[in-house]
mmCIF file of C-alpha atoms in Angstrom:
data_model
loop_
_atom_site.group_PDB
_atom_site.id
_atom_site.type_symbol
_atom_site.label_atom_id
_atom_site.label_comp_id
_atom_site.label_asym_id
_atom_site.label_seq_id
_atom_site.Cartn_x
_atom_site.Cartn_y
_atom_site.Cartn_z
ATOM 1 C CA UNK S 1 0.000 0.000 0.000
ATOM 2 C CA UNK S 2 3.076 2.341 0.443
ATOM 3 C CA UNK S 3 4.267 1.876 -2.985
ATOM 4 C CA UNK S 4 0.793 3.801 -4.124
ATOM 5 C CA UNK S 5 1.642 6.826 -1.989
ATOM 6 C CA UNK S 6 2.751 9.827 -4.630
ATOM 7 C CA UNK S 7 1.067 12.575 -6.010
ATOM 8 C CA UNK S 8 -2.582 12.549 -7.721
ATOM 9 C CA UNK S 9 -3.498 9.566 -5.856
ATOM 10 C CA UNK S 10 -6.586 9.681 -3.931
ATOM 11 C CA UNK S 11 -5.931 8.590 -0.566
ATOM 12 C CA UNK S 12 -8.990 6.561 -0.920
ATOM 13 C CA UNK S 13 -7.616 3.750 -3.184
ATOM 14 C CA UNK S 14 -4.674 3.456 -0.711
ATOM 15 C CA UNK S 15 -7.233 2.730 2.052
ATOM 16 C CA UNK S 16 -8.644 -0.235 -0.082
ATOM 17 C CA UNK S 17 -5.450 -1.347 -0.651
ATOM 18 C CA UNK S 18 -4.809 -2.114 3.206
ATOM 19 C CA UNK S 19 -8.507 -2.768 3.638
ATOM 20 C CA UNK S 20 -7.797 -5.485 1.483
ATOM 21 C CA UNK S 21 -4.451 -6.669 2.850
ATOM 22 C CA UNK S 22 -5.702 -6.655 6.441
ATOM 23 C CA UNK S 23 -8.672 -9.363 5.381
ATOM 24 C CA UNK S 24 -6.392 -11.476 3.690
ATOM 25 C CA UNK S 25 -4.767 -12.199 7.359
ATOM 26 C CA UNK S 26 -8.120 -12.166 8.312
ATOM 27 C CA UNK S 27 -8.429 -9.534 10.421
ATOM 28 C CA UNK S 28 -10.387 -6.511 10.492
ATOM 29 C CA UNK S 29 -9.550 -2.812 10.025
ATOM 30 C CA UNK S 30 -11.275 -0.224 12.574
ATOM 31 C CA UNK S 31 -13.419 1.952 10.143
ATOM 32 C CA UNK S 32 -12.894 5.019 12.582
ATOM 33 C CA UNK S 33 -9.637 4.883 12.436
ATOM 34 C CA UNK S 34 -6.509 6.281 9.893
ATOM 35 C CA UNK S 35 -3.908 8.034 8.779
ATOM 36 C CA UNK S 36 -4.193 11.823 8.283
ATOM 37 C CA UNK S 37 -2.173 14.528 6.404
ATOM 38 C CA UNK S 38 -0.355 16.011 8.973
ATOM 39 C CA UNK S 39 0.456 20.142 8.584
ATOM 40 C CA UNK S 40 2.334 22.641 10.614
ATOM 41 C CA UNK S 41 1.359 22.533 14.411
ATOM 42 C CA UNK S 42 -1.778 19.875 13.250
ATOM 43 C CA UNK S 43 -1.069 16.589 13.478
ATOM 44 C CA UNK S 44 -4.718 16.027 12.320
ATOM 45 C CA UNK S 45 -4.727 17.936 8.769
ATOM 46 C CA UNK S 46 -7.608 18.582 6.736
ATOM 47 C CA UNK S 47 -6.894 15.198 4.433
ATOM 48 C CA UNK S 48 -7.928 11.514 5.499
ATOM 49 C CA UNK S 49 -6.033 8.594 4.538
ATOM 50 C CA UNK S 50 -8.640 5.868 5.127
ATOM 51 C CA UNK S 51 -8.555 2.040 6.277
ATOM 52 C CA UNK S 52 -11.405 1.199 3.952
ATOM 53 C CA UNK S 53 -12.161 1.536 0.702
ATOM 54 C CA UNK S 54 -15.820 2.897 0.558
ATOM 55 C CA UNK S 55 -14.598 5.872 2.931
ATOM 56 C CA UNK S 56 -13.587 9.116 1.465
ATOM 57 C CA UNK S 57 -10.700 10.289 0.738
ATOM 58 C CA UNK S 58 -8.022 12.881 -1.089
ATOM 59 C CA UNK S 59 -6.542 13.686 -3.702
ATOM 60 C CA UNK S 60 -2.173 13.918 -2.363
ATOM 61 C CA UNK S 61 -0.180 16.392 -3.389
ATOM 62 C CA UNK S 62 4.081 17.178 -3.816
ATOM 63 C CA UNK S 63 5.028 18.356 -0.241
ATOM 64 C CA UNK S 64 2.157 17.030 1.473
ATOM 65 C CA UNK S 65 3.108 15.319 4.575
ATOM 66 C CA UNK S 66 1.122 12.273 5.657
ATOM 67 C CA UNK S 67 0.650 9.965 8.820
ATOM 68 C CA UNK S 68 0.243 6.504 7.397
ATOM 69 C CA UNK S 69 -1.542 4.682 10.163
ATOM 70 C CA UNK S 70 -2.845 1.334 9.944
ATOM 71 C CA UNK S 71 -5.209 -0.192 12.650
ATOM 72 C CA UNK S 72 -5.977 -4.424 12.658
ATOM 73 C CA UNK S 73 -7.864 -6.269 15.122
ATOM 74 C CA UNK S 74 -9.276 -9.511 15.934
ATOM 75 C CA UNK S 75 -13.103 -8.024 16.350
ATOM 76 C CA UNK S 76 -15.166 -6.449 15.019
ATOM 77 C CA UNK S 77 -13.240 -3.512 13.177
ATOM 78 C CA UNK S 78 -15.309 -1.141 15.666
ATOM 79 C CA UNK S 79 -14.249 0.730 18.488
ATOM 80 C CA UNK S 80 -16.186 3.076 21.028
ATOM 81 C CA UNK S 81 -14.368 5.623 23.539
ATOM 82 C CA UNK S 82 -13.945 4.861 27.199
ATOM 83 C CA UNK S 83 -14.811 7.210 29.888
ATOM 84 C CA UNK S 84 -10.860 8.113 30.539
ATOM 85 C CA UNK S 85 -8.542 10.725 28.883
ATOM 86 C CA UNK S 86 -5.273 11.193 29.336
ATOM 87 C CA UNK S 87 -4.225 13.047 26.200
ATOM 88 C CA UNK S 88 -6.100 16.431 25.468
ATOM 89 C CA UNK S 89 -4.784 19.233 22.640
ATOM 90 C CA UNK S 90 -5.698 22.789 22.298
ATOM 91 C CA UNK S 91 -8.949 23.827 20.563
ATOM 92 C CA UNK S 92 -7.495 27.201 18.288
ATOM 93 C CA UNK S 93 -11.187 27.937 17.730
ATOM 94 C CA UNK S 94 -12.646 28.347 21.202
ATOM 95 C CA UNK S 95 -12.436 32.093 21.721
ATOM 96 C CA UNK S 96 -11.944 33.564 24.600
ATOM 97 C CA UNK S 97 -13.770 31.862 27.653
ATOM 98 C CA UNK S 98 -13.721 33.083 31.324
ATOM 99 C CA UNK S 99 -11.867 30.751 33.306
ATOM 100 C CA UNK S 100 -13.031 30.379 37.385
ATOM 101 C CA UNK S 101 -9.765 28.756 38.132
ATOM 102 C CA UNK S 102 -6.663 30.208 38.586
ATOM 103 C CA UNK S 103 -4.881 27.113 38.026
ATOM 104 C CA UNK S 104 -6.538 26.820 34.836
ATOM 105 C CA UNK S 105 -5.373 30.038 33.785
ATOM 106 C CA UNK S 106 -2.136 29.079 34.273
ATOM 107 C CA UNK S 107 -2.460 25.791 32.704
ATOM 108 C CA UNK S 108 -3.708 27.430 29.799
ATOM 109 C CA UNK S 109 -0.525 29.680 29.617
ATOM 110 C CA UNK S 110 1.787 26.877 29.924
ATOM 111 C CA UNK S 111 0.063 25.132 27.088
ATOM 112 C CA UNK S 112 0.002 27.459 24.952
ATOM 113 C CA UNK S 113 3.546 28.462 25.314
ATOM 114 C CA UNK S 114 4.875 24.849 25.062
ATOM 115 C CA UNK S 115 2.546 22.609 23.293
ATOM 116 C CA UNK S 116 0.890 25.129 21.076
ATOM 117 C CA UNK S 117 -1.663 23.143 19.401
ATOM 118 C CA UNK S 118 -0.165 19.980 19.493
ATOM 119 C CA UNK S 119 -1.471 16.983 21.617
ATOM 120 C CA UNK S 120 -0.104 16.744 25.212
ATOM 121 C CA UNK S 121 -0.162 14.308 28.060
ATOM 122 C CA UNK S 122 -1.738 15.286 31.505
ATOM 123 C CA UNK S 123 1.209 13.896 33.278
ATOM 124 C CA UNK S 124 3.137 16.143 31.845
ATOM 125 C CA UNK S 125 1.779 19.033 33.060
ATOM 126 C CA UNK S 126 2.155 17.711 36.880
ATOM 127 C CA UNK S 127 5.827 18.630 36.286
ATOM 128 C CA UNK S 128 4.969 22.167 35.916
ATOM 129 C CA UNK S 129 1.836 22.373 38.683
ATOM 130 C CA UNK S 130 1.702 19.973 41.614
ATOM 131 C CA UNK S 131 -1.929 20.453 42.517
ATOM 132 C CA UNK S 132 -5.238 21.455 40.875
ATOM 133 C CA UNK S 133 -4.224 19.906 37.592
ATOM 134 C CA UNK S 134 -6.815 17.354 36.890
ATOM 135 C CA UNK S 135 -9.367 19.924 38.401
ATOM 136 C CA UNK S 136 -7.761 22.745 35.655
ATOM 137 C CA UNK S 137 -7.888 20.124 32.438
ATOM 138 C CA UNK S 138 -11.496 19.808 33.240
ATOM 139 C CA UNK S 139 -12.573 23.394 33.565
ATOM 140 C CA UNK S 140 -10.577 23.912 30.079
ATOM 141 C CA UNK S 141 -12.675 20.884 28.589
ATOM 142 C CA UNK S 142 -15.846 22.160 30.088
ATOM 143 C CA UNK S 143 -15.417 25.591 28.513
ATOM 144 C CA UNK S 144 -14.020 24.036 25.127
ATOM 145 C CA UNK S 145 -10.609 25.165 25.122
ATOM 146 C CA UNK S 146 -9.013 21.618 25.108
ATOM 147 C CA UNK S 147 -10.197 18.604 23.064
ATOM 148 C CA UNK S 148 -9.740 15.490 25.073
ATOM 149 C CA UNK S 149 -8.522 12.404 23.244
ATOM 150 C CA UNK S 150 -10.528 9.600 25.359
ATOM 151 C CA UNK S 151 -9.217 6.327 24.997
ATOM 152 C CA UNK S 152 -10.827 3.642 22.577
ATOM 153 C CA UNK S 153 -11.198 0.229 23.135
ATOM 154 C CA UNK S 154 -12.521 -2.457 20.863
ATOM 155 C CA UNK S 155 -14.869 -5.239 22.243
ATOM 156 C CA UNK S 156 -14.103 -7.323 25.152
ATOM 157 C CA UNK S 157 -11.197 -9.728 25.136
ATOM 158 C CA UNK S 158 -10.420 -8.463 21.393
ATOM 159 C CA UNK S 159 -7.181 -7.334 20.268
ATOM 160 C CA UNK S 160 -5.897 -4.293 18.155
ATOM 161 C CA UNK S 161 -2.348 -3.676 16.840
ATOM 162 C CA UNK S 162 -1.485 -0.568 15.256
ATOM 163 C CA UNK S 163 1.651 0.963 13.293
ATOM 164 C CA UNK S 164 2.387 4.009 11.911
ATOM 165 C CA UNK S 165 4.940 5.864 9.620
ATOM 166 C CA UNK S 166 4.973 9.508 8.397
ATOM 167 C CA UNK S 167 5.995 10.602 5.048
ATOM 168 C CA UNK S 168 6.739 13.972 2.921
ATOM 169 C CA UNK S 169 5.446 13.196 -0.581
ATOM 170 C CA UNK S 170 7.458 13.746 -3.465
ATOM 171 C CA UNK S 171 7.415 14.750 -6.792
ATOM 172 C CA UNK S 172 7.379 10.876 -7.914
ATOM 173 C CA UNK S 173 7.136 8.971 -4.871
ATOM 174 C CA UNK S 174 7.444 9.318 -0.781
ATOM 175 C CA UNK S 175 10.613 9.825 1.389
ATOM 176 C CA UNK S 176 9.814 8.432 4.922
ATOM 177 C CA UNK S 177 10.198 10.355 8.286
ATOM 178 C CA UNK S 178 9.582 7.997 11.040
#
């Protein structure tokens, strides 16, 4: 499926392509899940680099950068999101918001000085503030000015493995990052 990634290829057919190489082993790909063009400080972009086939897609482009992500599991090829987050991000769009807590004022600060819009664990925050943080992250979901990332789990007793590469496109192929 890597060999298709280049320009003018609609990220689409690529998504069949694993679709179709994760049933032959028999397993199933999670249709919620997949790779993403990935732009400056948004590791989500704006284009989708589906697991299946019948999903839309994009058309890639020289220079675009891309997270190819590829998720397989024994179940269903479904998952739902837990109650727990541990990973939130900045939402650029909220506005401004009044904030009750000073601590997350200052959490707020901190994020946006170091972490910008990029996705950030809570732990590492309790480096910075040693109390009020997990009171702080919620105010800031509450009022919209984090996104939480809540964990997802596939059904009971089912498995899920998951890799992932990025890669720049070029002008007749890919060069690979990670």
């Amino acid at each position: 499926a890597k060999m298709m990634v280049k320009p003018k290829t609609n990220t689409r057919d690529i998504g069949k392509k694993i679709e179709d190489i994760i049933k032959g082993f028999k397993y199933n790909p999670i249709k919620e899940l997949g790779g993403h063009q990935i732009e400056r400080w948004t590791v989500h972009g704006n284009k989708p680099l589906p697991e299946l086939g019948n999903q839309s897609g994009a058309i890639i482009e020289e220079n675009d950068v891309f997270a190819i992500e590829i998720f397989a599991s024994t179940g269903e090829g479904s998952v739902h999101m837990k109650n727990n987050a541990y990973i939130y991000e900045l939402n650029p769009y909220s506005g401004r918001v009044p904030l009750r807590r000073k601590t997350s004022k200052q959490i707020l600060g901190f994020i946006n000085r170091n972490y910008k819009t990029l996705p950030f664990a809570e732990r590492w925050l309790a480096k910075e503030f040693r109390m009020g943080v997990a009171f702080g992250i919620q105010e800031l979901v509450q009022q919209n000015k984090l996104k939480a990332h809540y964990i997802l789990a596939e059904n009971k007793g089912e498995y899920v493995a998951q890799t992932e590469e990025t890669v720049l496109i070029t002008e007749d192929g890919y060069i690979q990052l990670t």
